[in-house]
Amino acid sequence: MGALIVALVGTIVVLLAPNRLGDELVVLVPSTDGHVGAVVVERSRQKTVLNQAYAASRIVDGGAPQVEQLSAGDVRTEFALVLSALPGRPKSFLVYFLEATDEFTEESRIEFNKIMAELRERGDPDVVVIGHTDRVGNDQYNDRLSLQRAERVRGELVSLGIPEPRIRIAGRGERELLIATDDEVPEPRNRRVEINVR
Amino acid sequence: MRHFVAVAVLALAATGLARADDVGQVKVAKGTVHVERDGQRLPAAVGMRIRQSDTLITGADGSAGVTFSDNSLLSTGPNSVLVVEHYAFNSTTHAGTFDASLKKGTLAVVSGKIVKQSPGAMRVRTPAAVMGVRGTEFLVQVDEPAK
């Protein structure tokens, strides 16, 4: 008798419960470089793979996902507000130094202006500056030189208006070579500072 | 050498605004945007640090964008509720997991280093489904249930 009542009450609750799921839509979009990835949409153990640009999975009334193909224009219009709120893409820049100094090469001076333009576009940039050296000199010397280069870059950024607390620096010495060389080989491309902006 | 270590330590201390449990940062905040944290509703502004378990809430006029430490980018449009359920990222190995949950509204996702290192390590839940992210960009919309 008790079980019957529970079953009856259960049935009534299910019948009276409103449809508690709103409609859902998932759309795969190409990245800024045109690359199309993949997203697996799983509902009630049923998996749907989206791997074409603007392929979409739509769930209506809590039913099974239906795959459809949307147009780029419709998607860009429908999702305009959320797309415009995406933060700027993280970017990485390299500047190079004259041998055994924290002086920029002439080309890097010019590159630096581009980096500043990029930073000014971002509301509140986070910057990570990592200094490197080539293999001329011992580890201790190069650790010091790489940090000095990073400090030099931070100084330039601060003087151009980036708040100091937004910049983290590190010196990696000769541990992370861009071009592998034997010890004591001068290599301009290893004498660099990475500026990661996000 | 000791002097340089001291400088490095000071440099880290100076950036003490960032805490170990910060997992991301608000980069875009337009209109009404709040973060719900430990039962408190905090107004969100550009620069605010995001932590695991935070809920990002936008009003009818609101939208917000967050950059996470693995370079994942998430943004929400108006009338949205997004929960950062779980976030872990090892900046040395790039291993990590990212679980987010969109309760309602719209979401844009650009996956980062976590997914690059381990495709599928990022999941986005909605009331009806769960998305396994293999990379890199997708959009989600969750309508409010019909009354």
XYZ file of C-alpha atoms in Angstrom:
345
model
C 0.000 0.000 0.000
C 2.801 2.393 1.011
C 4.723 1.581 -2.143
C 1.625 2.252 -4.236
C 1.170 5.690 -2.671
C 4.823 6.532 -3.256
C 4.490 5.440 -6.884
C 1.307 7.463 -7.345
C 2.775 10.572 -5.732
C 5.902 10.129 -7.848
C 3.850 9.944 -11.028
C 1.868 13.036 -10.113
C 5.055 14.984 -9.310
C 6.549 14.011 -12.668
C 3.359 14.993 -14.492
C 3.105 18.327 -12.695
C 6.813 19.229 -12.939
C 7.318 21.957 -15.515
C 9.839 21.422 -18.270
C 12.897 22.517 -16.305
C 15.396 22.507 -19.169
C 15.726 25.477 -21.460
C 16.880 25.016 -25.037
C 20.615 24.781 -25.576
C 22.937 25.414 -28.480
C 26.650 24.653 -28.905
C 28.532 25.939 -31.963
C 32.107 25.167 -32.969
C 33.841 28.198 -34.477
C 37.178 28.526 -36.266
C 39.954 30.213 -34.307
C 41.475 33.508 -35.464
C 44.091 31.604 -37.503
C 41.365 29.564 -39.228
C 42.020 26.354 -37.299
C 38.915 24.295 -36.479
C 39.083 22.140 -33.359
C 36.536 19.750 -31.890
C 34.024 19.619 -29.073
C 32.250 16.497 -27.848
C 28.711 17.170 -26.667
C 27.493 14.471 -24.307
C 23.883 14.082 -23.194
C 22.450 10.976 -21.519
C 25.589 9.029 -22.485
C 25.058 9.883 -26.141
C 28.096 11.613 -27.643
C 28.060 13.990 -30.589
C 31.326 15.278 -32.042
C 31.383 18.737 -33.590
C 34.448 19.155 -35.793
C 33.344 21.351 -38.713
C 33.321 25.146 -38.681
C 29.913 26.386 -37.497
C 28.617 22.868 -36.857
C 26.100 23.084 -34.037
C 24.349 20.828 -31.580
C 20.895 21.937 -30.512
C 18.884 20.518 -27.615
C 15.183 21.402 -27.692
C 12.762 20.592 -24.855
C 15.380 18.465 -23.141
C 15.491 16.031 -26.069
C 18.443 14.431 -27.828
C 21.015 16.795 -29.423
C 20.367 17.499 -33.092
C 23.345 18.425 -35.249
C 22.926 21.198 -37.767
C 25.130 23.439 -39.879
C 24.877 27.181 -39.185
C 26.241 30.045 -41.243
C 29.165 32.172 -40.072
C 27.068 35.329 -40.423
C 24.175 34.046 -38.298
C 26.522 32.842 -35.579
C 28.486 36.124 -35.505
C 25.200 38.070 -35.208
C 23.552 35.795 -32.655
C 26.642 35.700 -30.410
C 27.893 39.247 -31.119
C 27.764 40.448 -27.502
C 29.558 37.491 -25.952
C 32.168 37.455 -28.740
C 32.923 41.149 -28.213
C 33.636 40.420 -24.524
C 36.436 37.923 -25.244
C 39.732 39.172 -23.796
C 42.633 39.950 -26.151
C 44.585 36.907 -27.298
C 47.774 36.280 -25.329
C 50.810 37.209 -27.416
C 54.508 36.656 -27.137
C 57.326 38.871 -28.433
C 61.104 38.542 -28.546
C 63.646 41.322 -28.250
C 67.358 40.760 -28.775
C 70.432 42.166 -27.067
C 73.990 43.097 -27.940
C 76.602 40.645 -26.669
C 77.251 40.728 -22.898
C 75.015 43.764 -22.392
C 71.470 44.742 -21.579
C 71.391 46.993 -24.668
C 68.772 46.255 -27.340
C 69.781 45.589 -30.909
C 68.569 48.267 -33.291
C 65.833 45.999 -34.758
C 64.580 45.245 -31.271
C 64.182 48.931 -30.527
C 61.673 49.061 -33.375
C 59.987 45.840 -32.243
C 59.618 47.380 -28.822
C 57.403 50.132 -30.199
C 55.072 47.500 -31.655
C 54.882 45.777 -28.289
C 53.947 49.036 -26.598
C 51.157 49.612 -29.133
C 49.863 46.115 -28.367
C 49.978 46.787 -24.627
C 48.118 50.062 -24.920
C 45.255 48.257 -26.680
C 44.714 46.087 -23.629
C 42.810 47.558 -20.716
C 44.851 46.061 -17.930
C 47.702 44.024 -19.359
C 49.567 41.271 -17.534
C 53.181 41.035 -18.644
C 55.695 38.272 -17.981
C 59.260 39.142 -18.970
C 61.808 36.304 -19.185
C 65.460 37.004 -19.881
C 67.866 34.588 -21.637
C 71.535 34.528 -22.645
C 73.797 32.643 -25.030
C 76.411 30.210 -23.663
C 79.315 32.632 -23.384
C 80.270 32.892 -19.700
C 79.507 30.675 -16.721
C 76.040 29.859 -15.344
C 76.207 32.364 -12.519
C 77.229 35.165 -14.876
C 74.476 34.265 -17.326
C 71.787 33.972 -14.647
C 72.732 37.474 -13.590
C 72.858 38.835 -17.142
C 69.496 37.290 -18.077
C 67.812 38.832 -15.041
C 69.507 42.145 -15.805
C 68.063 42.018 -19.342
C 64.606 41.266 -17.965
C 64.950 44.163 -15.500
C 65.993 46.425 -18.339
C 62.853 45.513 -20.284
C 60.692 46.033 -17.213
C 62.272 49.440 -16.704
C 61.460 50.421 -20.284
C 57.864 49.195 -19.934
C 57.386 51.088 -16.673
C 58.840 54.279 -18.155
C 56.321 53.954 -20.986
C 53.427 53.738 -18.555
C 52.838 50.053 -17.726
C 52.244 49.784 -13.960
C 55.132 47.916 -12.332
C 52.927 45.486 -10.321
C 51.523 44.199 -13.640
C 54.972 42.996 -14.743
C 56.626 39.804 -13.517
C 60.228 39.100 -14.429
C 62.540 36.105 -14.400
C 66.033 35.283 -15.659
C 66.591 31.824 -17.131
C 70.297 32.223 -17.885
C 71.448 29.841 -20.626
C 68.958 27.084 -19.693
C 66.461 27.691 -22.474
C 68.367 28.177 -25.696
C 66.473 29.118 -28.822
C 69.377 27.773 -30.869
C 71.306 24.853 -29.360
C 75.056 25.548 -29.315
C 78.190 24.262 -27.655
C 79.372 26.049 -24.538
C 81.078 29.434 -25.014
C 79.594 29.938 -28.498
C 78.254 33.446 -29.093
C 74.746 33.259 -30.638
C 72.747 36.485 -31.147
C 69.406 34.654 -31.285
C 69.916 33.277 -27.778
C 70.549 36.743 -26.335
C 66.909 37.578 -25.953
C 64.050 38.522 -23.692
C 60.592 37.023 -24.098
C 57.758 39.418 -23.435
C 54.499 37.566 -22.829
C 51.473 39.814 -22.883
C 47.939 38.942 -21.906
C 74.601 36.299 -6.397
C 72.816 36.638 -3.046
C 71.997 40.186 -4.005
C 70.304 39.018 -7.199
C 68.306 36.368 -5.374
C 67.136 39.095 -2.996
C 66.118 41.259 -5.950
C 64.197 38.370 -7.481
C 62.403 37.681 -4.209
C 61.536 41.367 -3.865
C 60.308 41.419 -7.446
C 57.977 38.522 -6.666
C 56.831 40.202 -3.457
C 56.049 43.372 -5.391
C 53.641 41.423 -7.582
C 51.992 40.119 -4.412
C 48.621 41.245 -5.745
C 48.485 37.846 -7.406
C 47.747 35.046 -4.948
C 48.467 31.387 -5.420
C 44.750 30.592 -5.583
C 44.093 33.156 -8.317
C 43.315 31.243 -11.467
C 42.362 34.053 -13.788
C 41.735 37.716 -14.197
C 38.801 39.797 -15.397
C 39.934 41.530 -18.590
C 36.579 42.812 -19.834
C 33.643 43.997 -17.715
C 30.808 45.903 -19.377
C 27.522 46.857 -17.698
C 26.478 44.970 -14.576
C 28.939 42.190 -13.662
C 29.263 40.427 -10.307
C 31.314 37.654 -8.840
C 29.748 35.455 -6.191
C 32.407 34.183 -3.789
C 31.872 32.471 -0.416
C 28.251 33.608 -0.397
C 29.176 37.233 -1.070
C 28.287 39.158 -4.171
C 31.196 41.335 -5.278
C 31.037 43.882 -8.083
C 33.506 42.806 -10.784
C 35.832 45.212 -12.550
C 38.724 44.856 -14.967
C 41.760 43.535 -13.082
C 39.778 41.518 -10.522
C 41.300 38.110 -9.789
C 39.138 35.043 -10.291
C 39.396 31.975 -8.071
C 38.158 28.437 -8.235
C 34.472 28.176 -7.159
C 33.713 31.769 -8.201
C 30.443 32.378 -10.025
C 30.448 35.084 -12.685
C 27.067 36.775 -13.066
C 26.104 39.333 -15.708
C 23.012 41.522 -15.772
C 20.753 42.288 -18.731
C 23.250 44.970 -19.845
C 26.361 43.031 -18.838
C 29.157 41.039 -20.435
C 32.505 39.905 -19.079
C 35.761 38.304 -20.232
C 38.306 36.387 -18.173
C 41.835 35.240 -19.081
C 42.962 32.169 -17.114
C 46.526 31.319 -16.142
C 46.830 28.675 -18.890
C 45.744 31.312 -21.453
C 42.210 29.922 -21.721
C 39.793 32.741 -22.519
C 36.156 32.729 -21.435
C 33.520 35.379 -21.941
C 29.858 35.591 -21.053
C 27.131 37.702 -22.605
C 24.103 39.312 -20.907
C 21.964 37.475 -18.301
C 24.543 34.759 -17.793
C 25.640 32.658 -14.844
C 28.976 30.851 -15.156
C 30.582 28.791 -12.363
C 34.329 28.059 -12.319
C 33.803 24.648 -10.711
C 37.356 23.389 -10.741
C 40.617 24.749 -12.093
C 44.131 23.373 -11.794
C 47.128 24.210 -13.975
C 50.793 23.350 -13.608
C 52.730 26.029 -15.472
C 55.797 23.774 -15.745
C 54.151 20.635 -17.172
C 51.009 22.339 -18.553
C 48.954 19.537 -16.997
C 45.641 20.587 -15.544
C 41.877 20.350 -15.459
C 39.229 22.954 -16.064
C 35.564 22.416 -15.240
C 33.153 25.246 -15.837
C 29.388 25.284 -15.746
C 27.082 27.582 -17.691
C 23.761 27.727 -15.820
C 22.189 30.165 -18.272
C 23.067 32.778 -20.856
C 25.849 32.742 -23.445
C 29.474 31.676 -23.257
C 32.448 31.931 -25.610
C 35.428 29.632 -25.005
C 38.961 29.739 -26.393
C 40.812 26.827 -24.843
C 44.400 27.231 -23.649
C 47.456 25.239 -22.645
C 45.506 22.729 -20.509
C 43.608 21.447 -23.553
C 46.663 21.675 -25.788
C 48.536 19.424 -23.373
C 45.617 17.039 -22.655
C 42.656 17.241 -25.053
C 39.484 16.647 -23.048
C 40.925 17.985 -19.767
C 38.501 20.908 -20.028
C 34.771 20.315 -19.601
C 31.908 22.740 -19.819
C 28.614 21.668 -18.272
C 25.177 22.973 -19.077
C 21.912 21.907 -17.427
C 21.337 19.367 -20.226
C 24.783 18.347 -21.442
C 28.522 18.263 -20.877
C 31.049 19.389 -23.467
C 34.462 17.767 -23.682
C 36.818 20.339 -25.161
C 39.435 19.112 -27.605
C 40.105 22.647 -28.805
C 39.870 25.434 -29.395
C 36.929 27.800 -29.920
C 33.209 27.333 -29.405
C 30.068 29.088 -28.260
C 27.301 27.951 -25.935
C 23.832 29.276 -25.351
C 21.526 28.116 -22.558
C 18.007 29.550 -22.622
C 16.001 29.877 -19.448
C 13.365 27.170 -19.107
C 9.921 28.073 -20.432
C 7.538 28.837 -17.538
